[in-house]
Short mmCIF file of C-alpha atoms in Angstrom, two decimals:
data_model
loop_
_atom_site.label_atom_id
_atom_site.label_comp_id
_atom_site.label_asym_id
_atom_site.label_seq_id
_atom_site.Cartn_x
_atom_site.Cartn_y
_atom_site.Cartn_z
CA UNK W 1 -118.48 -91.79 -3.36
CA UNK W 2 -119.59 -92.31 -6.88
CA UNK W 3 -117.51 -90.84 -9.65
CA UNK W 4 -119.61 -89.45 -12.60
CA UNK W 5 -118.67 -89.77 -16.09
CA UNK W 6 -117.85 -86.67 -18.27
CA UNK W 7 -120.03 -86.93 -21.82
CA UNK W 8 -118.21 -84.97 -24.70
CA UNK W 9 -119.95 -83.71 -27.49
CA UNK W 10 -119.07 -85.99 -30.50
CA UNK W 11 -117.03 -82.97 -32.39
CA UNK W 12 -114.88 -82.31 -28.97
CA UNK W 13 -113.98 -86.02 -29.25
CA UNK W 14 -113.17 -85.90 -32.63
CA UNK W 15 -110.86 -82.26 -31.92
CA UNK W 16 -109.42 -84.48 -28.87
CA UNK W 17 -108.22 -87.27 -31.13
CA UNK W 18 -106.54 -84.91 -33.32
CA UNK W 19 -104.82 -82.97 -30.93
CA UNK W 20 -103.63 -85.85 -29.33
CA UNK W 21 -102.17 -86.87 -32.97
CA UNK W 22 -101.04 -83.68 -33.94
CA UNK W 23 -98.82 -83.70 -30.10
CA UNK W 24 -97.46 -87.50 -30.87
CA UNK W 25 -96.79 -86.46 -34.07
CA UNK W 26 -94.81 -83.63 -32.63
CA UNK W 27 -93.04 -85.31 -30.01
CA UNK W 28 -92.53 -88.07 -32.68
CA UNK W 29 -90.56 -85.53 -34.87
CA UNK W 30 -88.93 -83.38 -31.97
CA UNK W 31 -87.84 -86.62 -30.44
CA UNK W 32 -86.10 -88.32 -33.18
CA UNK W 33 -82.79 -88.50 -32.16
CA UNK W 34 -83.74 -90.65 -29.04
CA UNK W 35 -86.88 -91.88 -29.88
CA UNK W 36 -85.65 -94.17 -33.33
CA UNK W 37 -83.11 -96.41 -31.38
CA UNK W 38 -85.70 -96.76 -28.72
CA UNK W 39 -88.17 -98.10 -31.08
CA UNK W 40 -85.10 -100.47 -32.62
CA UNK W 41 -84.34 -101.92 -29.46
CA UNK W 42 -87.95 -102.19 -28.45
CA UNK W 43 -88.20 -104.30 -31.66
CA UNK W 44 -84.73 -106.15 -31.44
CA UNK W 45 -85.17 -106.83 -27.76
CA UNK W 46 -88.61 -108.69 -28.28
CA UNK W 47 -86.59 -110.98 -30.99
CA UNK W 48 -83.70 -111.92 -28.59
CA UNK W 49 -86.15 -112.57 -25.57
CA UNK W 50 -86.50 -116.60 -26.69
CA UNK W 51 -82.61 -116.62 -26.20
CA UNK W 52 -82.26 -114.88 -22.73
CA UNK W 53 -85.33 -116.92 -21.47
CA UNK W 54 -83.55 -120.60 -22.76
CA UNK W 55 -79.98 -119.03 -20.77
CA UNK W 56 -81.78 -118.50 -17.68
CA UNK W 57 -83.64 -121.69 -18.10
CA UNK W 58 -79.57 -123.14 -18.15
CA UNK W 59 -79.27 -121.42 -15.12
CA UNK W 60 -77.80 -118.46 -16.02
CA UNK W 61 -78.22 -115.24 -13.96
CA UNK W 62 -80.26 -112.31 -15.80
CA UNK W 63 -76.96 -110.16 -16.46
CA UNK W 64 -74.73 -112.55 -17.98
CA UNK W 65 -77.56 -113.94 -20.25
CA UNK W 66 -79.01 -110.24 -21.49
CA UNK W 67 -75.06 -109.77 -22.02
CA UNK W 68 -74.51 -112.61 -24.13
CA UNK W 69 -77.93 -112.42 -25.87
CA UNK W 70 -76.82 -108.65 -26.70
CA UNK W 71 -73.66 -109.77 -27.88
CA UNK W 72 -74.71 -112.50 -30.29
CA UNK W 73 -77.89 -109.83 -31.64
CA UNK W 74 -74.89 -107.70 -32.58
CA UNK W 75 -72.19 -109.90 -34.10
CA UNK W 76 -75.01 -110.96 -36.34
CA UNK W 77 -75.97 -107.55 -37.42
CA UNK W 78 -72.46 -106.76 -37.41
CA UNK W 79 -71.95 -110.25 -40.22
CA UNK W 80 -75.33 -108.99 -42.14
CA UNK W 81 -73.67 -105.52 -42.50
CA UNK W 82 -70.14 -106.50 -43.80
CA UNK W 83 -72.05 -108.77 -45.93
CA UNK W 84 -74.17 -106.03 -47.61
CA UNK W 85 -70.85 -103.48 -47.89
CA UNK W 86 -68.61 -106.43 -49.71
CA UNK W 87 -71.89 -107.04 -51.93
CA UNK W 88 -72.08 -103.28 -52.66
CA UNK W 89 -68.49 -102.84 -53.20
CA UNK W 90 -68.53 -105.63 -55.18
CA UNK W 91 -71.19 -104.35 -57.40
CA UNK W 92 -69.82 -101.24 -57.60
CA UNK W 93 -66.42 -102.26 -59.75
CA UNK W 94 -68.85 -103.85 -62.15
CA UNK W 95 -70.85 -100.63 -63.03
CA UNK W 96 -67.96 -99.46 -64.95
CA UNK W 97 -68.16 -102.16 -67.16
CA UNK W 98 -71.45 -101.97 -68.57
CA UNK W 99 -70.95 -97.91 -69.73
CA UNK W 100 -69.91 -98.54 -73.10
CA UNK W 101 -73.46 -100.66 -73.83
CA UNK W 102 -75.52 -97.99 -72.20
CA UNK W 103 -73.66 -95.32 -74.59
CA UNK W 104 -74.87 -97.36 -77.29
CA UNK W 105 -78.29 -97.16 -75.79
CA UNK W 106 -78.51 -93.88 -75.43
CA UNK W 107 -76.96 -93.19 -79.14
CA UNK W 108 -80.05 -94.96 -80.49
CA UNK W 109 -82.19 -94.03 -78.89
CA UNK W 110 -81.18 -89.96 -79.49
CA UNK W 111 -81.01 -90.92 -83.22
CA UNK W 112 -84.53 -92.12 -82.74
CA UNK W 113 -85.99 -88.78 -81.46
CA UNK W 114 -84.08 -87.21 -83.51
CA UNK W 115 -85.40 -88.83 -87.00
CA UNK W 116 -88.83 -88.84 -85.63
CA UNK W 117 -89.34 -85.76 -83.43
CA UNK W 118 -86.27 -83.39 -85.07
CA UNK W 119 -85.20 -82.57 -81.29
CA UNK W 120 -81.40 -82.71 -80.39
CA UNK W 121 -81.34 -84.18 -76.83
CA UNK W 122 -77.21 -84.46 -76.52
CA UNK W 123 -77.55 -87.74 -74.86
CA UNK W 124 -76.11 -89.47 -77.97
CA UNK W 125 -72.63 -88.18 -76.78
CA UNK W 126 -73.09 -90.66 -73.74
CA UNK W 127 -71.69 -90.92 -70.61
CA UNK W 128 -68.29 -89.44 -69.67
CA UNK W 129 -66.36 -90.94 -66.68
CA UNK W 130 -65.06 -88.07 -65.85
CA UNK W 131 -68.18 -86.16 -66.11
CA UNK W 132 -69.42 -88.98 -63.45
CA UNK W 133 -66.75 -88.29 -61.35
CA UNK W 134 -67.40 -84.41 -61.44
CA UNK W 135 -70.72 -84.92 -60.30
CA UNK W 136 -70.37 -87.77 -57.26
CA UNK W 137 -67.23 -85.43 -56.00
CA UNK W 138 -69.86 -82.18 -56.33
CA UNK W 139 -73.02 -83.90 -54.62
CA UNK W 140 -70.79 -86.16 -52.42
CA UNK W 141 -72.33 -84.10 -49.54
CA UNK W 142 -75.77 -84.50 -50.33
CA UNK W 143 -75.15 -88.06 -51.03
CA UNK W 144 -73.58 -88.72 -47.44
CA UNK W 145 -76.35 -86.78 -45.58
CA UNK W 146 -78.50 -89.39 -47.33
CA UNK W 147 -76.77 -91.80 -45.79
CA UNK W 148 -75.82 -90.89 -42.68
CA UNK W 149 -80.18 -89.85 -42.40
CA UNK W 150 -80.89 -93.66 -43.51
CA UNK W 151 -78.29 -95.19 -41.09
CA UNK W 152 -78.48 -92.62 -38.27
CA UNK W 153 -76.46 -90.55 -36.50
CA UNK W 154 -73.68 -91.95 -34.42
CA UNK W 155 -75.71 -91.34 -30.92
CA UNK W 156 -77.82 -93.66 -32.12
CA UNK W 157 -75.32 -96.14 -32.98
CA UNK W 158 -74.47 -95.89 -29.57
CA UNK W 159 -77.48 -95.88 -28.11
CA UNK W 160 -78.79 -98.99 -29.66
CA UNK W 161 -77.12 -101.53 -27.54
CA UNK W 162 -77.55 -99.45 -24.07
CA UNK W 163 -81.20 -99.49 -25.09
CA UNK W 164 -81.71 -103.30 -25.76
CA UNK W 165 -79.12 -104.47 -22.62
CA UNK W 166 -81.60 -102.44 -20.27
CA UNK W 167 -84.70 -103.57 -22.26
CA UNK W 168 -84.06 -107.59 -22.09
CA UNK W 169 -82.58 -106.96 -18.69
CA UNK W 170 -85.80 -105.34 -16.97
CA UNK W 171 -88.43 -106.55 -19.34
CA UNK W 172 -90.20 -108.28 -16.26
CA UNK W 173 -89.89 -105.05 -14.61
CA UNK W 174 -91.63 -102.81 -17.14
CA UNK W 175 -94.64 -105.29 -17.62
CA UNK W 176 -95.30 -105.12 -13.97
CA UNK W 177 -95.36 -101.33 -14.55
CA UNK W 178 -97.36 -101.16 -17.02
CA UNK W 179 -99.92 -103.62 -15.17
CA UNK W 180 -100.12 -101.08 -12.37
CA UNK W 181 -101.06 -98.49 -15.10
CA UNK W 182 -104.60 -100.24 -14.79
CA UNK W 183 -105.21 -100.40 -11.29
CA UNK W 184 -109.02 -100.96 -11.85
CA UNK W 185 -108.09 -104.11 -14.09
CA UNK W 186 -107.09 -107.20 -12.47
CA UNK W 187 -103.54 -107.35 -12.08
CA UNK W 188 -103.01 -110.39 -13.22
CA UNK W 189 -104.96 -110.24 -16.45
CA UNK W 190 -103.22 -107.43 -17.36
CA UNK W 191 -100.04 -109.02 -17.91
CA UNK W 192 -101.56 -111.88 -19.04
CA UNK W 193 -102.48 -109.81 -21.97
CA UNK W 194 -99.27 -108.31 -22.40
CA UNK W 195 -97.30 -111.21 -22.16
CA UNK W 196 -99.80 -112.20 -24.87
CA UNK W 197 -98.49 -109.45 -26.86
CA UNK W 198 -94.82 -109.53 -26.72
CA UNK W 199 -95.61 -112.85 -28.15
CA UNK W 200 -97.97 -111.76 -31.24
CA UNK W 201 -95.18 -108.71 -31.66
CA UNK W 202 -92.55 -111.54 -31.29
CA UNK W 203 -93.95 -113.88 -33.54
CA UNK W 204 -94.21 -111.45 -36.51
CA UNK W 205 -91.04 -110.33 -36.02
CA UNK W 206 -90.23 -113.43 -36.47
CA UNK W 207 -92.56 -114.17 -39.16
CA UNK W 208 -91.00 -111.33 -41.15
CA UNK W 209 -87.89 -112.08 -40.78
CA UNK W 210 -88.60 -115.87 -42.28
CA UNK W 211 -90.31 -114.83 -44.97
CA UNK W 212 -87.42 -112.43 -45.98
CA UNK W 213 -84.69 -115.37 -45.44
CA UNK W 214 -87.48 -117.75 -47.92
CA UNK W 215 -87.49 -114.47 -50.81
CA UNK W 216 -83.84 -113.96 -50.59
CA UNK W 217 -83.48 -117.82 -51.18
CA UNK W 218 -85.96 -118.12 -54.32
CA UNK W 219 -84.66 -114.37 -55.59
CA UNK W 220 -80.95 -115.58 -55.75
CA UNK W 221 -81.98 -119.02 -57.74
CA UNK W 222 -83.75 -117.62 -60.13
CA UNK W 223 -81.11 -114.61 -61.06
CA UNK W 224 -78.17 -117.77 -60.70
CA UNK W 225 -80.45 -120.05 -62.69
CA UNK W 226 -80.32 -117.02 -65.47
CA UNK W 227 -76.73 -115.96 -65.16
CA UNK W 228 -77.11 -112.87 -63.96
CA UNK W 229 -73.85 -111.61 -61.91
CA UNK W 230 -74.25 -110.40 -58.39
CA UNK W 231 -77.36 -112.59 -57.84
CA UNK W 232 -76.77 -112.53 -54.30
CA UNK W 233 -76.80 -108.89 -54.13
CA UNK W 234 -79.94 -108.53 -55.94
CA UNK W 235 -81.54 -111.12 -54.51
CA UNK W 236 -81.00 -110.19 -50.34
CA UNK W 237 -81.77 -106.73 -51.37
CA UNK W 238 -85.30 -107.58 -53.11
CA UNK W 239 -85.60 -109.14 -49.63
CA UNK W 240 -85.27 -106.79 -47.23
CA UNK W 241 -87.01 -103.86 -49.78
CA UNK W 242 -89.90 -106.44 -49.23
CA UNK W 243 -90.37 -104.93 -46.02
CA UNK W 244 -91.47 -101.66 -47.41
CA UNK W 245 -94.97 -103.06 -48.91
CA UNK W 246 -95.87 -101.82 -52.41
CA UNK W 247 -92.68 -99.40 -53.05
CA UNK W 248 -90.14 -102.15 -51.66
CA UNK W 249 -90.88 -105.25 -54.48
CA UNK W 250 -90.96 -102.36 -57.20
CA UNK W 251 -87.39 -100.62 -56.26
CA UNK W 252 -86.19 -104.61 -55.88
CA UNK W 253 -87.64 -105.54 -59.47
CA UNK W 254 -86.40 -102.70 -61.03
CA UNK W 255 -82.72 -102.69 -59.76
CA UNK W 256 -82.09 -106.61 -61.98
CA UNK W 257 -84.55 -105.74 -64.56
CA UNK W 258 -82.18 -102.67 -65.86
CA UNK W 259 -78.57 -104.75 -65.00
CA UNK W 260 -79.51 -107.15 -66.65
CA UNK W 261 -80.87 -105.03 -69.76
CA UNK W 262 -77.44 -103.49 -69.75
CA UNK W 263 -75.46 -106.62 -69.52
CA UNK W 264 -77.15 -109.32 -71.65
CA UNK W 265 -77.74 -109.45 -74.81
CA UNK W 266 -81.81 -109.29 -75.82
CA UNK W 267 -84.65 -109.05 -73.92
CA UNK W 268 -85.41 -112.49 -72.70
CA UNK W 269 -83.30 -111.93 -69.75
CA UNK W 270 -85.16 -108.60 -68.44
CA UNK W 271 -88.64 -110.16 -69.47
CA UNK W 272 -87.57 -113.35 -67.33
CA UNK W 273 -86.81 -111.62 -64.32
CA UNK W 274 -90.17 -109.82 -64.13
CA UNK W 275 -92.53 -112.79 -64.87
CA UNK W 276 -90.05 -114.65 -61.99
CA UNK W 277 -89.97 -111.87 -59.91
CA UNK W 278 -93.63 -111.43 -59.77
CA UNK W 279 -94.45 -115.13 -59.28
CA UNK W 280 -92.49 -114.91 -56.35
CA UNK W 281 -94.33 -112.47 -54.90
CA UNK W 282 -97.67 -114.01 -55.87
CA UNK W 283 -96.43 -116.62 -53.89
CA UNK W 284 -95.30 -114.27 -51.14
CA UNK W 285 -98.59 -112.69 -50.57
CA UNK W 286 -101.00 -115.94 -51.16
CA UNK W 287 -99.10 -118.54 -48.92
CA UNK W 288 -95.69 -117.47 -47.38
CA UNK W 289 -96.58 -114.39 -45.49
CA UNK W 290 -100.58 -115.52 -44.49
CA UNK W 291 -98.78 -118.71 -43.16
CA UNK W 292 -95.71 -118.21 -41.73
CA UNK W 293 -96.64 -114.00 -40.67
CA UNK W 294 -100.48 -114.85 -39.98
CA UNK W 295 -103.36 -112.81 -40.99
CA UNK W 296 -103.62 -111.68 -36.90
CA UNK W 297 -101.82 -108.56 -37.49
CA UNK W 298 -102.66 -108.09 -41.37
CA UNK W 299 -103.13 -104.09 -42.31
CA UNK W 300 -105.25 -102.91 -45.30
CA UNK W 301 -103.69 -101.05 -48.40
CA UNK W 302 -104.97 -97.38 -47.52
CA UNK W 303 -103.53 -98.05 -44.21
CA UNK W 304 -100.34 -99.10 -45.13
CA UNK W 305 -99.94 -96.46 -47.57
CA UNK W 306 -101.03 -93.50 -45.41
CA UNK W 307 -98.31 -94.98 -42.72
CA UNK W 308 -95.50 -94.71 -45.11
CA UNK W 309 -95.93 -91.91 -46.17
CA UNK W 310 -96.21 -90.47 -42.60
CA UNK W 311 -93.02 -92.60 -41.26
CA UNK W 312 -90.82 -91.43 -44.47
CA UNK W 313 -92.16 -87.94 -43.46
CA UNK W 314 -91.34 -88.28 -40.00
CA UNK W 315 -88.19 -90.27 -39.87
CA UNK W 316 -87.62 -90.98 -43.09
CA UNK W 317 -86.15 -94.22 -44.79
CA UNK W 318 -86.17 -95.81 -40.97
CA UNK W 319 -89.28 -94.71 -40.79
CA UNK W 320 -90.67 -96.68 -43.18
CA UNK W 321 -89.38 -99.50 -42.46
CA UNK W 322 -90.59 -99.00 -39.00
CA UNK W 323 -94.30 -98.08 -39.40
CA UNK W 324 -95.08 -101.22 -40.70
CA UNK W 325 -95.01 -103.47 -37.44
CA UNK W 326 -95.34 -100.66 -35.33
CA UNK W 327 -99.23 -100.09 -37.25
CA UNK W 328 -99.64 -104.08 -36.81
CA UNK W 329 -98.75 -104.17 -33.24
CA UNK W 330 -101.21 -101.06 -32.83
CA UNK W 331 -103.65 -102.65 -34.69
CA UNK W 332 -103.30 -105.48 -31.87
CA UNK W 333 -103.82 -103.69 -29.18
CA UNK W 334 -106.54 -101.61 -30.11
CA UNK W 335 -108.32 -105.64 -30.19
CA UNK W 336 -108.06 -105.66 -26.41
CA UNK W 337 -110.61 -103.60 -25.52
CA UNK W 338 -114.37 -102.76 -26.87
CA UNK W 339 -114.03 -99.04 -26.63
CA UNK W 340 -110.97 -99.26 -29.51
CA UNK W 341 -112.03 -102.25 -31.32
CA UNK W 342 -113.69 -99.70 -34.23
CA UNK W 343 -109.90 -98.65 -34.85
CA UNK W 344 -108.43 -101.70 -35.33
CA UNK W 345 -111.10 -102.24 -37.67
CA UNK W 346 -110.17 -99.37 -39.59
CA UNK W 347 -106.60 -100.22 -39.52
CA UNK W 348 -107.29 -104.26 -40.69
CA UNK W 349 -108.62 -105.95 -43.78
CA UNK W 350 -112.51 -105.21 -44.97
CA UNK W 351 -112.83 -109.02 -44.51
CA UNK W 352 -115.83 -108.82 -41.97
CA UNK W 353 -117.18 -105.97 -43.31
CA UNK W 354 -120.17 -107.08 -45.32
CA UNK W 355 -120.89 -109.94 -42.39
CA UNK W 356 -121.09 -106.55 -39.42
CA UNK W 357 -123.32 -104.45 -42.15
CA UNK W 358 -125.81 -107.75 -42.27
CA UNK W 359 -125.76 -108.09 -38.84
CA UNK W 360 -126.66 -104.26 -38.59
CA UNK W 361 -129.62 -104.40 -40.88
#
């Protein structure tokens, strides 16, 4: 018995597609609590694969090396964490110090507005400490829900590890599930193909995560190379803001740019930074990242921009910094088939563009 095909009017299609959005979208937001870890330890999971595939190579049984690959993903997220806190706190007893030059800052520059613009600002009085301490100790709360929203609750703490022990441990498992989600599709093909892409996934994970190690390297010698204290702190943290395209390198330059205004003297030290700083990331985005990252999985501008601002909307900071390679690995799957090729060529670079409109004329 033949099976006849149901042809949709081109604007029910198009009301489809957004209904379908408008319910992920919704389940997305509903769903947050559960849904965040599970896209962490999707992500994490896929990175620690290489080392639970090399234990069971040593002949290791499945448990013990998901266990121990677990273990060691944690201890170093646990290391990268105490890191960042001692670099914070660290940074944090020098901010004190550098008060009584911004005072003078701010005294000149409310005489200047003042002489030119006869408008009393009050900021020449400058900073008082305990004013400072008034106003952390009255917006402490809204300061900690900021926090806790970027970090996450402690469920998903929890959650995390449960979520990546059960991902690495039946990862064979769901593939041969989501093979018999195609039953018209030859079975093996099908995880052919996603075997394929836990690998692409993988290897810009991967790629990312290089990249990041290469900035933080050339970030910190360039603030050591000009004195500036806590070059470590700046420079790991202009690192990982890289992930967040556009908005990430501008928070990173801007955080040295003004310590370093308000701890050196003149301006050679701020105007360094930003010719250094943006060097690097000329250097970023014309060799490191098409080399090491790959241009497989590259996203245009509007694209990247639209998906921030929906992941901050969403799930805020985290997602952000997870709409990125979750757009990239989307981007890669709509490649598998003709019928969504068109959206992975809205999603990717205008590269072939002008070569598909020639071809079309």
């Amino acid at each position: 018995m033949s099976q006849s095909n149901i042809n949709l009017p081109p604007y029910l299609k198009a009301l489809a597609v957004l209904s379908l959005i408008s319910l992920i979208i919704f389940i997305l937001i509903i769903g947050r609590s559960l849904l965040v870890p599970l896209f962490l330890a999707g992500l994490i999971s896929i990175l620690l694969t290489p080392m639970s595939d090399f234990l069971e190579r040593k002949k290791l049984s499945r448990v013990w090396s998901t266990l121990a690959s677990l273990l060691s993903g944690l201890f170093l997220i646990l290391g990268l964490m105490v890191f960042i806190v001692f670099q914070v706190a660290s940074f944090g007893r020098d901010l004190g110090n550098v008060k009584e030059k911004l005072n003078i800052y701010l005294i000149q520059i409310d005489g200047f507005i003042l002489q030119n613009f006869q408008i009393e600002t009050g900021i020449g009085n400058g900073i008082d400490k305990h004013y400072l301490i008034d106003w952390i100790q009255s917006h402490g709360s809204t300061l900690a829900e900021f926090v806790f929203g970027t970090i996450g609750s402690l469920s998903m703490v929890l959650l995390l590890p449960i979520f990546i022990f059960f991902f690495l441990l039946y990862r064979n498992h769901l593939t041969v599930f989501l093979s018999m989600l195609f039953p018209r599709h030859n079975k093996e093909k099908v995880i052919e193909e996603i075997l394929i892409l836990r690998k692409v996934v993988q290897n810009y994970i991967v790629g990312v995560f290089k990249v990041m190690v290469i900035l933080a390297i050339l970030n910190t010698a360039v603030l050591l190379g000009l004195g500036i204290k806590h070059a470590i702190f700046f420079g790991v943290i202009a690192a990982v803001l890289n992930i967040v395209p556009y908005l990430g390198p501008l928070i990173a330059l801007t955080l040295p740019v003004v310590f370093a205004f308000l701890t050196k003297d003149g301006l050679f030290y701020p105007f360094a930074i930003i010719v250094s700083f943006q060097l690097i990331q000329m250097i970023e985005s014309n060799f490191l990242t098409p080399k090491i990252v790959g241009g497989n999985v590259n996203l245009n501008a509007f694209a990247t921009i639209i998906g921030l601002l929906v992941g901050a909307s969403i799930w805020g900071v985290v997602g952000m910094i997870l709409i990125i390679p979750s757009l990239a690995v989307l981007r890669k799957i709509f490649e598998l088939t003709d019928a969504t090729k068109p959206y992975a060529l809205l999603l990717g670079e205008e590269k072939n563009d002008v070569d598909f409109l020639n071809e079309q004329s």
